[in-house]
Coordinates of N, CA and C in Angstrom, one line a residue:
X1 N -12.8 1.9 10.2 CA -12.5 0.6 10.0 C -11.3 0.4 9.2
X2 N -11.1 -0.9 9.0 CA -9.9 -1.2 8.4 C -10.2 -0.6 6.5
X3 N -11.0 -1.0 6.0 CA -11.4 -0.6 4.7 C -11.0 0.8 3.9
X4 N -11.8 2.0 5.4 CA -11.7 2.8 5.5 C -10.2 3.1 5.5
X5 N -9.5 3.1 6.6 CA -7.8 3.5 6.6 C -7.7 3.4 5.4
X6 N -7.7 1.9 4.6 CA -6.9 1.5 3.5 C -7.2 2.2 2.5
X7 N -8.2 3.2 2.4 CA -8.3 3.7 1.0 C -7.6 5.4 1.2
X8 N -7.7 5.6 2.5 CA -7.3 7.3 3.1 C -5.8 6.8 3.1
X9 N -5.4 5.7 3.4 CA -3.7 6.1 3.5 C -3.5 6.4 2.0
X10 N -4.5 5.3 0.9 CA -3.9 5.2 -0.7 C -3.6 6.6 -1.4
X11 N -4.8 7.7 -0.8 CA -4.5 8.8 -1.3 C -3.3 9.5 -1.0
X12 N -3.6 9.2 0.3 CA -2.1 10.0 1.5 C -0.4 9.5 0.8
X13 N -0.6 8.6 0.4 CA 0.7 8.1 0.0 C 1.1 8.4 -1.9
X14 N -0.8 8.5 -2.5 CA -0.5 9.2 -4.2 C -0.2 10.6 -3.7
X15 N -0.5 11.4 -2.7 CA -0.3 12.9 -2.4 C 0.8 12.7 -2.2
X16 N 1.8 11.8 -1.3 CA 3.6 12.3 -1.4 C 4.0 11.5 -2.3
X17 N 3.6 11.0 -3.0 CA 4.4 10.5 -4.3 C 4.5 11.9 -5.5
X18 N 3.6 12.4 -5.2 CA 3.4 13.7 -6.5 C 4.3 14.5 -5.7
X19 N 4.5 14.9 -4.1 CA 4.9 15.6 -3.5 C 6.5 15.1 -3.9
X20 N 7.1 14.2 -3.8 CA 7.9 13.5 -3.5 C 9.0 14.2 -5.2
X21 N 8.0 13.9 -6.2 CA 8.3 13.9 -7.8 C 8.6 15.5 -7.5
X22 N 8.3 16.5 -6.4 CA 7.7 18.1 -7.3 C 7.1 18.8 -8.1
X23 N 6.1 17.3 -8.0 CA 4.8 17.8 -9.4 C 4.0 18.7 -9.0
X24 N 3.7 18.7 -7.6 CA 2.7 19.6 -7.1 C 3.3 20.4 -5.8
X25 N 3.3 21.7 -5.4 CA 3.8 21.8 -4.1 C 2.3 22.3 -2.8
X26 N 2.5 22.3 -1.8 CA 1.1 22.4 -0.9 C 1.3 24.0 -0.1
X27 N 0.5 24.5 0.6 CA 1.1 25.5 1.1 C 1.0 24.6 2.7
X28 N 1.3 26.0 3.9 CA 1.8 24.9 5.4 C 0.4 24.7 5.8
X29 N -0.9 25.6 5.1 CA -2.3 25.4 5.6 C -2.2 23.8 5.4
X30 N -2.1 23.6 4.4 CA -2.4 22.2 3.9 C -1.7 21.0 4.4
X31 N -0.4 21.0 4.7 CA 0.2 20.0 5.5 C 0.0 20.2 6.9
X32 N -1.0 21.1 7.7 CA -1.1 21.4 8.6 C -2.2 20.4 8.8
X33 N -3.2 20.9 8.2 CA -4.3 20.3 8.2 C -3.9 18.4 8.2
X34 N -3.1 17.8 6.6 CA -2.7 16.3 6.8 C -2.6 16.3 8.3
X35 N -1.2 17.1 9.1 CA -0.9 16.1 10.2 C -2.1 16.7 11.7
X36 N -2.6 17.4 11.3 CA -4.1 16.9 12.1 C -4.8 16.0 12.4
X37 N -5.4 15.1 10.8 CA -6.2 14.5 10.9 C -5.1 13.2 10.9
X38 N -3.5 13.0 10.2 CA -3.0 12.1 11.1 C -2.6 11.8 12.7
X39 N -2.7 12.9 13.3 CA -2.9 12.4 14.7 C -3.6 12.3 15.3
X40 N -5.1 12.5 14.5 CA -6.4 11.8 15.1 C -6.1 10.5 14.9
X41 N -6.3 10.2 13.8 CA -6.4 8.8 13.3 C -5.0 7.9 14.1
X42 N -3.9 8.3 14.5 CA -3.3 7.9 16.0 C -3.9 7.3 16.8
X43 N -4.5 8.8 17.2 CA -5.4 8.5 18.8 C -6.1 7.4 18.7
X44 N -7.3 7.9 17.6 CA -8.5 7.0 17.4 C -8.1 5.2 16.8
X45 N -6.9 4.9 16.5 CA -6.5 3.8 15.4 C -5.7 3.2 16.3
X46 N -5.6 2.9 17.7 CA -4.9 2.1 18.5 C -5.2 1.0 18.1
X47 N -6.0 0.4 18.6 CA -7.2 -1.0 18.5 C -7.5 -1.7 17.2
X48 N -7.1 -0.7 16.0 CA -7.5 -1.3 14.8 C -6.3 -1.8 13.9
X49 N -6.6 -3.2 14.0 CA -5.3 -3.7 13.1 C -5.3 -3.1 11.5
X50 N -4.6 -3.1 11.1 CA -4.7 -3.0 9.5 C -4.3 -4.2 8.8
X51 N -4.3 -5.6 8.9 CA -4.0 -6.4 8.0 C -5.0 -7.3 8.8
X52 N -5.3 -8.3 7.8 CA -6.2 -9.3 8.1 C -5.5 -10.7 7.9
X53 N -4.3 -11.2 8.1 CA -3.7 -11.9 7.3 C -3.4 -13.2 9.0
X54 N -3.5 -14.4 8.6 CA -3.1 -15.6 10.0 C -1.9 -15.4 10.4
X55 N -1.0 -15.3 9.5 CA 0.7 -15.2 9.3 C 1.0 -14.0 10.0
X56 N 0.6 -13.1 10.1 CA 1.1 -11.6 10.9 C -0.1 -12.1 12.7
X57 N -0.4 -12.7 12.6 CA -1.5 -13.5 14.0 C 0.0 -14.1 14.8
X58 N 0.6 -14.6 14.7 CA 2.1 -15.1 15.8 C 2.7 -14.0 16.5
X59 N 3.2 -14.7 17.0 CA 3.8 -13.6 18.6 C 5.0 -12.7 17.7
X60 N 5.8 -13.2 17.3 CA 7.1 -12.9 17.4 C 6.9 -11.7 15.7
X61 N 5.6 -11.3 15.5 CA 5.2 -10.3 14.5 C 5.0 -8.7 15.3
X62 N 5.3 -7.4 14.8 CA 4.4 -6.7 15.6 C 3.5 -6.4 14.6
X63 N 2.4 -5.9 15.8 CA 1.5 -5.9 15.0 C 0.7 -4.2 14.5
X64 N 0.6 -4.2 13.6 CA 0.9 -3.3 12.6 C -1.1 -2.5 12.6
X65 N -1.0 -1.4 13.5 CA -2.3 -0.9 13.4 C -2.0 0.5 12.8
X66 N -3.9 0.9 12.7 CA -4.0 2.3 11.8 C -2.7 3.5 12.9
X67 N -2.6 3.5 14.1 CA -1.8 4.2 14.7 C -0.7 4.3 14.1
X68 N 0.0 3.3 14.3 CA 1.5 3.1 14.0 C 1.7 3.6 12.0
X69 N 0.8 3.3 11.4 CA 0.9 4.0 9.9 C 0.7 5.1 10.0
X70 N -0.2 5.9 10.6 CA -0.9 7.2 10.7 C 0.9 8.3 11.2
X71 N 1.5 7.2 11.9 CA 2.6 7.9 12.4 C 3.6 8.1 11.9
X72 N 4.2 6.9 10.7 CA 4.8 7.0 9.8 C 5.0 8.1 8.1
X73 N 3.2 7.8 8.2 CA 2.9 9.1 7.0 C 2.9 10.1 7.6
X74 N 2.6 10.7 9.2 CA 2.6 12.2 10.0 C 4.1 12.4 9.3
X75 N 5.2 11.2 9.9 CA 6.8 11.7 10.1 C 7.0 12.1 8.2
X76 N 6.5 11.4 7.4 CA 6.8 11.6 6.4 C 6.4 12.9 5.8
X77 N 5.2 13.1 5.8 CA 4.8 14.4 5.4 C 5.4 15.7 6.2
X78 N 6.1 15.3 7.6 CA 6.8 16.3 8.4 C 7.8 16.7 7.6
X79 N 8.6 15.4 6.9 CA 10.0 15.7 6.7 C 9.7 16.3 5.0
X80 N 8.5 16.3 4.2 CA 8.2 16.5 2.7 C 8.3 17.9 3.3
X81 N 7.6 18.6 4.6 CA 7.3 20.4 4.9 C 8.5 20.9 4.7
X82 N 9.8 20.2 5.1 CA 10.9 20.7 6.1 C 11.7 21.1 4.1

């Protein structure tokens, strides 16, 4: 659910913040594994919006599900490997 996402991206995003600093470095098991379970959460996160808000409800918004973030932190953690 949406709850759920919201607390798995919070980590996902303190993990490339430390990553980001070079506080911590991962080996490729480990970013391997992240973009695993971010392209489940893809597949599985079509249907599920992530905001609850009326204002983001209008047409002329896109609308912003667990997919579309799951795809953004994948690209990000791609480009933290590289």
């Amino acid at each position: 659910g949406v709850d759920t996402w919201y607390y798995a991206k919070r980590c996902f995003l303190a993990l490339g913040e430390t990553l980001g600093k070079n506080m911590i470095l991962l080996k490729d098991e480990a970013f391997d594994e992240i973009i695993d379970f971010l392209d489940a959460a893809a597949t599985v996160g079509k249907s599920i919006a992530t905001t609850i808000s009326p204002l983001e409800s209008q047409e002329n918004t896109p609308k912003r599900t667990v997919s579309t973030e799951a795809r953004l932190l994948k690209r990000f953690f791609l480009k933290m490997r590289d």
